[in-house]
XYZ file of C-alpha atoms in Angstrom:
661
model
C 91.285 70.723 69.103
C 90.010 69.527 72.740
C 87.485 67.537 73.071
C 86.039 64.345 75.520
C 87.072 60.559 74.185
C 89.069 62.083 71.918
C 92.867 61.756 72.390
C 94.918 64.942 73.676
C 97.018 67.360 71.652
C 100.412 67.051 71.851
C 102.683 70.388 72.588
C 105.742 70.322 69.750
C 109.100 72.477 69.678
C 112.102 72.712 67.354
C 114.732 69.746 68.684
C 117.075 73.246 68.865
C 114.071 75.199 70.086
C 115.052 78.178 72.617
C 115.169 78.660 76.207
C 111.331 80.652 75.467
C 110.563 78.619 73.320
C 111.117 75.863 75.724
C 108.927 77.803 77.963
C 106.950 79.271 75.659
C 105.354 75.286 76.132
C 105.779 74.828 79.667
C 103.217 77.370 79.923
C 101.475 76.312 77.264
C 100.953 72.836 78.491
C 100.215 74.037 82.258
C 98.117 75.937 81.115
C 95.944 73.841 79.153
C 95.227 70.309 81.416
C 94.465 73.204 84.520
C 91.869 74.626 82.352
C 90.675 70.696 80.371
C 91.989 68.702 83.352
C 93.766 67.111 80.908
C 97.387 66.331 80.346
C 99.714 67.831 76.883
C 102.460 66.673 76.389
C 105.887 68.162 75.115
C 107.486 66.793 72.453
C 110.080 67.399 69.936
C 109.858 67.764 66.010
C 112.054 65.363 65.447
C 109.470 62.585 67.241
C 107.902 59.980 65.625
C 105.386 59.669 68.102
C 103.712 63.998 66.753
C 102.427 61.572 63.465
C 98.470 60.995 63.098
C 97.446 63.503 66.613
C 96.663 67.110 66.663
C 99.307 68.582 67.329
C 99.940 72.606 68.480
C 103.370 73.628 67.338
C 105.162 76.213 68.675
C 107.965 78.472 68.137
C 110.030 77.423 65.144
C 110.408 73.845 63.793
C 109.931 71.863 60.546
C 106.782 72.187 61.308
C 106.084 75.711 60.893
C 108.434 76.132 58.387
C 105.584 77.510 55.617
C 104.765 80.292 57.575
C 106.165 83.684 56.700
C 107.656 84.810 59.784
C 110.562 86.704 58.535
C 109.451 90.034 58.502
C 107.928 90.053 61.906
C 108.520 92.644 64.643
C 110.282 90.009 67.704
C 107.590 90.741 69.676
C 104.871 89.694 67.098
C 103.219 86.062 66.298
C 100.934 84.137 64.347
C 98.238 82.039 65.377
C 97.585 79.178 62.788
C 94.338 77.593 63.420
C 94.162 74.739 60.950
C 91.639 71.280 61.041
C 94.428 69.440 63.376
C 97.301 71.990 64.046
C 97.155 74.595 66.083
C 100.019 76.551 64.751
C 101.918 79.955 67.383
C 104.911 81.645 65.883
C 106.586 84.985 66.579
C 110.161 86.481 65.265
C 113.167 86.512 66.390
C 115.848 89.092 66.977
C 119.986 88.254 67.052
C 121.739 90.211 69.177
C 123.797 92.945 68.098
C 125.119 96.034 70.573
C 122.755 98.053 71.924
C 119.702 95.451 71.318
C 120.668 92.102 72.606
C 118.732 88.835 71.426
C 114.996 88.940 71.439
C 112.535 85.862 70.564
C 109.314 87.011 72.752
C 106.880 86.376 70.269
C 106.065 82.928 70.709
C 105.721 82.848 73.819
C 103.276 86.299 73.714
C 101.551 84.106 70.983
C 101.090 81.438 73.834
C 99.388 84.184 76.264
C 97.309 85.891 73.658
C 95.704 82.676 72.940
C 95.284 81.276 76.557
C 93.876 84.523 76.897
C 91.040 84.302 74.038
C 89.907 81.313 76.486
C 89.309 83.595 78.986
C 92.607 83.238 81.000
C 93.940 86.036 83.170
C 96.670 87.000 85.411
C 95.131 89.933 88.086
C 98.489 88.885 90.533
C 101.171 87.270 90.595
C 100.161 84.582 92.960
C 98.687 81.328 92.346
C 95.123 83.030 94.154
C 95.779 86.051 91.337
C 94.740 83.746 88.281
C 91.605 83.112 86.757
C 91.746 79.838 85.262
C 88.464 79.133 84.099
C 87.204 74.682 83.301
C 85.726 73.533 80.206
C 86.064 70.087 78.991
C 85.641 70.724 74.933
C 88.215 73.240 73.681
C 86.959 74.211 69.926
C 88.248 76.942 68.101
C 87.312 78.229 64.742
C 89.994 77.859 61.600
C 92.052 80.997 60.196
C 95.611 83.098 61.098
C 95.708 86.112 62.553
C 98.930 88.354 62.627
C 99.258 89.916 65.539
C 100.616 93.641 65.168
C 103.864 95.646 66.421
C 102.872 96.803 70.203
C 102.609 100.504 70.404
C 105.738 101.225 72.920
C 108.037 99.308 72.959
C 109.434 99.407 76.440
C 106.573 98.701 78.906
C 108.458 98.429 82.641
C 106.299 97.709 85.658
C 108.614 96.758 88.671
C 111.813 96.739 88.797
C 112.169 92.429 89.174
C 110.148 92.500 92.040
C 106.747 92.505 93.997
C 107.091 95.539 96.136
C 109.404 98.467 96.754
C 109.608 98.754 100.070
C 107.922 95.633 101.353
C 110.431 92.772 102.476
C 110.173 90.341 99.986
C 111.584 86.452 99.582
C 112.796 84.945 96.211
C 109.659 83.283 95.789
C 107.840 87.342 96.080
C 111.084 88.026 93.104
C 110.338 84.655 91.121
C 106.018 85.690 91.139
C 106.375 88.873 90.350
C 108.775 88.880 87.654
C 106.383 85.594 85.627
C 103.444 87.808 85.954
C 105.074 90.465 84.391
C 106.114 88.855 81.132
C 102.477 87.230 81.172
C 101.075 89.689 81.038
C 103.094 91.312 78.887
C 105.823 94.193 80.166
C 109.129 93.620 78.830
C 111.103 95.289 81.051
C 111.923 94.620 85.303
C 112.574 91.629 85.159
C 116.083 91.811 87.136
C 118.991 90.460 85.169
C 119.663 90.360 81.517
C 120.261 85.930 82.591
C 116.066 85.914 83.781
C 115.459 87.934 80.958
C 116.724 84.565 78.172
C 113.324 83.165 79.197
C 111.401 85.470 78.424
C 111.946 85.744 75.235
C 114.964 88.891 76.420
C 113.749 92.338 78.059
C 114.371 95.648 77.067
C 117.166 97.166 79.109
C 117.852 100.480 79.045
C 119.308 102.492 82.894
C 116.197 104.147 82.673
C 115.740 107.641 85.288
C 119.280 106.673 87.672
C 120.717 110.253 89.260
C 123.696 109.437 87.836
C 126.494 112.268 88.807
C 127.048 111.205 91.830
C 127.562 107.700 90.695
C 129.781 108.452 86.931
C 132.035 111.365 89.572
C 131.350 110.268 93.195
C 132.594 112.852 95.637
C 134.171 110.531 97.542
C 137.130 108.956 94.655
C 137.306 112.929 93.292
C 136.645 115.620 95.484
C 140.046 115.352 98.116
C 142.081 115.697 94.263
C 139.952 117.261 92.469
C 137.571 119.766 93.369
C 137.166 121.834 90.373
C 134.990 119.298 89.293
C 132.309 119.559 91.769
C 130.194 122.937 91.839
C 131.628 126.339 93.059
C 129.019 127.850 95.612
C 129.267 131.045 96.655
C 132.722 130.913 96.197
C 133.394 127.429 97.757
C 133.085 123.539 96.346
C 130.957 122.140 97.267
C 130.833 117.825 96.575
C 127.001 117.922 96.789
C 127.111 118.997 92.955
C 128.983 118.775 90.064
C 130.506 121.549 87.776
C 129.491 120.094 84.602
C 130.259 123.326 82.149
C 134.237 121.407 83.025
C 135.590 119.928 79.909
C 137.377 117.243 82.035
C 133.897 116.116 83.709
C 132.229 116.369 80.169
C 135.067 113.686 78.480
C 134.535 111.042 82.451
C 130.872 111.204 82.264
C 131.373 109.684 77.903
C 134.314 108.010 79.144
C 132.663 106.089 81.583
C 129.088 105.577 79.714
C 131.376 104.259 76.948
C 132.824 101.854 79.282
C 130.037 100.700 80.589
C 128.300 100.171 77.565
C 131.227 98.150 76.082
C 130.732 95.932 78.920
C 127.439 95.271 79.026
C 126.925 95.621 75.340
C 123.234 94.419 75.781
C 122.395 98.246 77.456
C 120.377 99.969 75.238
C 121.131 103.472 76.474
C 122.589 104.840 79.973
C 121.741 107.917 82.241
C 123.656 111.358 81.829
C 120.952 112.097 85.074
C 121.901 114.216 87.658
C 121.292 114.359 91.472
C 117.509 114.475 92.300
C 116.438 118.244 92.004
C 120.214 119.235 91.937
C 122.162 120.056 88.660
C 121.884 123.831 88.423
C 124.363 124.907 91.147
C 127.585 126.286 90.285
C 128.070 129.407 89.155
C 130.976 129.796 87.887
C 131.723 130.998 84.486
C 131.669 127.607 82.636
C 128.534 126.141 83.994
C 126.805 130.083 83.203
C 128.163 129.008 79.605
C 125.504 126.192 79.377
C 122.467 128.554 80.507
C 120.099 130.721 78.953
C 122.091 133.669 77.716
C 118.841 135.867 78.639
C 119.267 134.321 81.860
C 122.997 133.910 82.955
C 122.562 133.206 86.720
C 123.536 129.613 88.316
C 119.722 127.745 88.063
C 117.653 130.051 86.288
C 116.735 127.541 83.648
C 118.758 123.604 84.760
C 116.793 122.813 81.859
C 118.473 124.600 79.837
C 122.834 123.400 81.934
C 121.580 119.587 82.179
C 120.360 119.753 78.343
C 123.763 121.563 76.905
C 125.965 118.715 79.091
C 123.192 116.159 77.684
C 124.003 116.368 74.343
C 128.209 117.428 74.989
C 128.149 114.050 76.341
C 125.960 111.914 73.589
C 128.362 113.454 71.425
C 131.380 112.101 72.301
C 129.394 108.592 73.221
C 128.404 108.388 69.495
C 132.474 108.385 68.788
C 132.925 105.314 70.633
C 130.097 103.570 71.126
C 127.039 103.994 68.039
C 124.627 101.936 69.500
C 124.141 103.556 72.898
C 121.386 106.038 73.829
C 122.376 108.523 76.201
C 119.241 109.288 78.264
C 118.524 111.860 81.100
C 114.859 112.790 82.226
C 112.560 116.099 82.110
C 112.553 116.193 86.083
C 111.857 117.943 88.764
C 114.120 121.521 88.136
C 114.718 120.855 84.348
C 110.955 119.425 83.303
C 111.464 122.293 80.705
C 112.285 121.639 77.198
C 115.258 123.677 76.882
C 115.301 127.430 75.184
C 119.230 126.676 73.923
C 119.040 124.400 72.453
C 118.067 123.630 68.607
C 118.274 119.996 68.581
C 119.701 117.240 70.446
C 122.335 114.492 69.165
C 120.330 111.117 67.259
C 121.512 109.750 69.241
C 119.765 111.561 72.477
C 116.468 110.179 74.665
C 114.097 111.723 77.299
C 112.060 110.289 79.939
C 109.178 112.872 80.993
C 108.568 112.460 84.519
C 104.444 114.507 85.427
C 105.058 114.709 88.532
C 103.926 117.652 91.395
C 102.422 121.047 89.171
C 102.713 119.065 85.195
C 100.192 116.004 85.145
C 95.875 116.135 86.828
C 95.176 112.542 87.910
C 91.279 113.626 87.849
C 91.467 114.872 84.006
C 91.464 114.193 80.444
C 95.153 114.678 79.216
C 93.652 116.689 76.361
C 91.359 118.754 79.391
C 93.055 121.937 77.847
C 91.197 124.090 80.724
C 92.872 121.771 83.310
C 96.608 123.694 83.588
C 98.463 120.925 85.121
C 97.556 118.766 81.779
C 98.621 121.376 79.770
C 101.502 122.125 80.529
C 102.793 118.285 80.084
C 101.414 117.979 76.732
C 103.365 121.289 75.731
C 106.185 119.835 77.421
C 106.030 116.858 75.525
C 105.757 118.495 72.213
C 108.524 120.819 73.541
C 110.737 117.841 73.949
C 109.501 116.025 70.249
C 110.916 119.827 68.539
C 114.524 118.845 69.448
C 114.565 115.864 67.585
C 115.171 112.604 70.671
C 116.541 109.683 69.413
C 112.728 108.805 71.595
C 110.214 109.651 74.078
C 109.619 108.002 76.751
C 107.970 108.361 80.224
C 108.798 107.734 83.726
C 105.525 107.461 85.072
C 104.488 107.498 89.015
C 101.028 105.944 88.768
C 102.053 104.453 91.953
C 101.400 104.760 95.940
C 104.471 106.359 97.326
C 102.982 109.443 98.820
C 99.187 107.146 98.645
C 99.283 103.416 100.123
C 96.167 103.644 99.873
C 92.932 102.065 96.895
C 94.358 104.245 93.372
C 90.723 104.767 91.198
C 93.898 105.433 88.268
C 92.318 102.721 85.870
C 90.159 105.502 83.440
C 93.169 108.277 83.756
C 95.588 105.332 82.412
C 93.278 104.856 79.325
C 92.736 108.404 79.029
C 96.946 109.051 79.296
C 98.207 106.152 77.193
C 95.649 106.437 74.527
C 97.501 110.505 74.582
C 100.550 108.997 75.182
C 100.331 107.468 71.457
C 99.400 110.193 70.210
C 102.005 112.165 71.752
C 104.644 110.073 69.663
C 106.042 108.334 73.524
C 107.389 104.979 71.969
C 107.484 103.681 75.705
C 107.146 104.003 79.481
C 108.694 102.963 83.098
C 106.637 101.771 86.255
C 108.188 102.632 89.325
C 107.689 99.764 91.846
C 105.915 101.165 94.933
C 102.296 99.098 94.649
C 99.928 98.724 97.459
C 98.239 95.397 96.161
C 95.474 94.870 98.270
C 94.618 98.707 97.424
C 95.703 99.479 94.383
C 96.041 95.527 92.608
C 93.299 96.727 89.759
C 94.874 99.695 88.372
C 98.667 98.044 88.282
C 96.294 95.083 86.848
C 94.976 97.384 84.313
C 98.116 99.151 83.823
C 99.862 96.428 81.511
C 96.764 95.823 79.676
C 96.871 99.582 78.775
C 100.477 99.675 77.685
C 100.090 96.295 75.538
C 96.694 97.841 74.410
C 95.342 101.544 74.460
C 92.848 100.615 72.628
C 91.538 98.055 74.729
C 87.085 97.849 75.757
C 88.100 100.125 79.162
C 84.325 98.775 79.824
C 83.879 95.043 78.792
C 87.324 94.025 80.668
C 86.249 96.457 83.711
C 83.481 94.154 83.777
C 84.922 90.831 83.515
C 87.806 91.280 86.048
C 84.547 92.412 88.576
C 83.649 89.030 87.804
C 86.687 86.511 87.820
C 87.772 88.831 90.552
C 84.945 89.664 93.530
C 83.090 85.995 92.460
C 79.248 86.497 93.753
C 80.823 90.488 94.684
C 81.419 90.685 91.395
C 78.314 93.802 92.235
C 78.822 95.238 94.611
C 82.534 95.535 93.545
C 81.678 96.434 90.942
C 80.093 99.169 92.586
C 82.632 100.178 94.526
C 85.035 100.569 91.945
C 82.699 102.918 90.078
C 82.626 104.902 92.617
C 86.131 104.876 92.829
C 86.462 106.216 89.208
C 83.121 108.893 89.768
C 85.008 110.521 92.714
C 87.844 110.793 91.476
C 86.778 112.574 88.087
C 84.967 115.262 90.632
C 86.995 115.281 92.998
C 87.966 119.390 93.328
C 91.405 118.843 94.017
C 94.588 118.416 92.631
C 95.580 114.809 92.504
C 99.206 114.182 91.023
C 101.883 112.356 91.292
C 102.363 109.161 94.114
C 98.293 109.636 94.822
C 99.192 112.535 96.674
C 96.064 114.171 97.418
C 93.830 111.448 97.420
C 93.205 111.599 101.491
C 90.849 114.640 99.996
C 88.530 112.262 98.508
C 87.791 109.919 101.132
C 85.540 112.726 102.643
C 82.939 110.736 105.265
C 79.547 110.746 103.235
C 82.051 108.580 100.091
C 83.517 107.127 102.932
C 79.525 105.640 104.265
C 78.611 104.814 101.097
C 81.784 102.460 99.993
C 81.279 100.913 103.078
C 77.635 100.348 102.193
C 79.563 98.426 98.791
C 82.379 96.741 100.907
C 79.424 95.331 104.132
C 77.451 93.543 100.890
C 80.772 92.131 99.463
C 82.301 90.333 102.125
C 78.420 89.185 102.920
C 78.475 87.867 99.590
C 81.798 85.420 100.007
C 81.863 84.535 103.453
C 83.211 81.204 103.800
C 84.530 81.352 100.193
C 88.096 81.031 100.871
C 89.579 82.623 97.293
C 87.436 85.198 96.710
C 87.268 86.125 101.396
C 91.113 86.186 100.311
C 90.919 88.455 97.447
C 89.055 91.074 98.841
C 90.361 90.774 102.045
C 93.780 93.502 100.938
C 90.707 95.574 98.788
C 88.803 95.489 102.254
C 92.389 96.865 104.453
C 92.634 99.970 101.162
C 89.266 100.773 101.765
C 89.053 100.404 105.352
C 92.800 102.683 105.429
C 90.750 105.340 103.800
C 88.158 105.087 106.378
C 90.979 105.736 109.119
C 92.417 108.617 106.815
C 89.380 110.094 106.547
C 88.643 110.157 110.400
C 91.652 110.969 111.055
C 91.101 114.772 108.961
C 88.148 115.300 111.184
C 89.324 114.355 114.224
C 92.365 116.970 113.073
C 89.881 119.523 112.185
C 87.905 118.913 115.755
C 90.905 119.166 118.040
C 93.569 121.459 116.512
C 94.622 124.818 116.353
C 95.526 126.873 112.906
C 98.813 127.431 111.968
C 100.314 129.437 109.200
C 102.029 127.865 106.285
C 104.663 130.970 105.410
C 107.765 131.034 103.110
C 111.170 130.959 104.819
C 112.078 134.255 104.183
C 108.475 135.612 105.858
C 108.621 133.353 108.962
C 111.145 135.627 111.522
C 106.912 137.484 110.969
C 105.479 135.495 113.051
C 104.939 135.808 116.420
C 107.195 133.471 118.342
C 104.160 131.048 119.693
C 102.817 129.626 116.478
C 104.625 127.071 115.335
C 106.748 127.363 111.727
C 106.625 124.498 109.621
C 110.056 124.326 107.033
C 108.438 124.021 103.907
C 107.515 126.783 101.116
C 104.373 127.234 100.871
C 101.024 129.586 101.963
C 97.818 128.612 103.525
C 97.251 127.401 106.885
C 96.800 123.248 109.002
C 95.208 122.462 111.787
C 97.959 121.237 114.183
C 96.807 118.110 116.189
C 98.490 116.659 118.656
C 95.389 113.893 119.728
C 95.652 113.240 114.834
C 99.296 112.936 115.182
C 98.915 109.375 117.598
C 95.697 109.290 115.297
C 98.035 108.278 112.752
C 101.015 106.800 114.718
C 97.883 103.759 115.300
C 97.263 103.985 111.499
C 100.687 102.795 110.980
C 101.019 100.521 113.593
C 97.346 98.835 112.314
C 98.738 98.753 108.793
C 101.225 96.440 110.486
C 98.850 94.412 111.613
C 96.835 93.928 108.599
C 100.403 92.725 106.687
C 101.650 89.997 107.697
C 100.134 87.070 105.360
C 99.724 89.277 101.612
C 101.215 92.354 100.771
C 98.701 94.632 101.160
C 100.747 97.330 101.630
C 103.963 98.627 100.019
C 105.273 98.777 103.778
C 107.986 97.493 106.020
C 106.908 95.654 108.436
C 108.796 96.370 110.895
C 108.621 98.568 113.398
C 111.014 101.327 114.071
C 111.316 102.645 118.216
C 107.297 105.491 119.218
C 109.504 108.415 117.681
C 110.097 107.437 114.314
C 106.128 106.373 112.988
C 105.574 109.381 112.305
C 107.380 112.270 109.501
C 105.969 115.423 111.000
C 107.779 118.524 109.692
C 108.983 120.478 112.824
C 111.729 122.940 112.427
C 115.072 121.077 111.649
C 112.866 117.234 112.070
C 111.872 114.559 109.438
C 111.386 111.976 112.194
C 111.471 108.249 109.824
C 109.176 105.823 108.603
C 110.357 106.756 105.071
C 108.233 104.092 103.522
C 105.467 105.873 103.618
C 107.116 109.029 101.964
C 105.117 111.940 101.548
C 102.099 110.407 103.650
C 102.391 112.142 107.018
C 103.646 115.582 105.786
C 99.987 115.694 103.462
C 98.218 114.186 105.309
C 98.819 116.426 109.061
C 100.355 119.639 107.227
C 99.043 119.731 104.389
C 101.760 119.558 102.378
C 101.108 119.344 98.592
C 97.604 122.585 98.987
C 99.266 126.035 98.971
C 95.678 126.273 101.179
C 93.497 126.338 104.062
C 93.069 123.187 105.277
C 89.727 125.569 107.711
C 88.523 125.028 103.826
C 89.989 121.749 102.649
C 88.279 119.972 105.595
C 85.256 121.870 105.115
C 83.229 117.971 104.393
C 85.227 116.392 106.968
């Protein structure tokens, strides 16, 4: 296709090519020039200068009329390699209510072709791409037709590079381009941006919508009956969803939004976060489990009965719209008083807390956490919703350090497919330095669950780390093995990951990191790539030292439930949370935590290493330390302070938990 001494091929698109086809041509031209050093011109199919030259025909044009694409899914493509012509053309889908126009197949075909040449996009920044250099490109003749992607919705970030860290407009644009290059199809931001990428799947994903549909600020004073009855009084923090008028308003609001935004495929009828079961009125109790008719007895029953009623009303005026709610928090389990969901009901499964364990394979029946999720997914599927998707927490909202979960992801994606799950949404709180490998591998696996994971990882180590490939392979593989062998539960947001980093493991990892740094010294590209991974390692080392310090200097405090706290001696600390076990309370460890946050900010200036704000708050707010009536501070670190200073997520004695520290 490209050889020294021969004229370079030209890229040809239709004279009336779509925006996505024009973008596909730009991407092909730019990358081929980076690979070969030769300029690749873009022409349209009416120009005579395309005669008697090698041609790369992209998208629908007179040069691709003989390709059979009518039956292609919108994300499928044909790659047809002929002696003087390379053809890449994909499917198209016209717009209809709930199904926005899409023609991403040609663009995806271009990315598939470039990947076959060795191109990879490991991070959003230009320095995160791997572009091989070639003077000649030879292609084997033949035609391939891609298969339909196993997951209809593949989301990463909500349109940007981070969740908490301050972003520039350039950061956001780079992240959007990175996401589409890795064939995710949701989360680019506005629909107008998505058009350039061939359109996107548009869902109102996981929004806790009750407060937005009937906000207390607008309705409570005039209609207190729309809100929950608790101990004889109406309260503004939850809704009376048994009230038929509330149900009608919910449906009316969803219908109006669907008609104003016909590109949306689903809208949410999810409760306020961890609520939805407070109201004690007879109407709401009637939505509950008949055998357990008390407020909050089975919140899944109440939420699903409401969702079904709203979905039925929505179907009459907006039949294209799916009504979505989560299997989440206090309504994770499938309802016991609903025989069948409405045909337009979509359920998002949220494997959090006790419903998931990152250490073990999903189908490991000896692991009660994963077994709970599998059974929950099967129970929801038995109710025949329009579809099951997931709201995944493979992100570091509870742990901004290394997330060695690539093999967990590979296992999950294969088994999610077998469970009939049709799509995935990944909320963004990623620390690119420590967890960039796993975030990248998520995009690979959600596109192709059958990916040869060992081969792709080896390619990553070689391409991304250069001369440091061997020690960095040892570093990442040792971390993944340590997670597999970890005796303590690790779950959503990376919570529990801090227990992985014993002094013994940290010392071993430090040896690999020292070797890697020595091997890339003076090589600016690889030094920069290694910098964020080193920061993730050093963060873990500091956490390990903090835990050892807490053990050495702390005094034991008992964790008990609220109703038992009155039985404690008055001089014993009383953290305001439910749980058993004990923890070391240490002023020295609290100060070490403040120092840790300051250090994180110091390494987070130029590159987005950690997903955290760089602007410091006042010193007292550097720490979230749960004492009675107090919750200080730095919410961008979410649960980390509570987990490492109190051991909040483990109902165990820290004298036992920290035996290896």
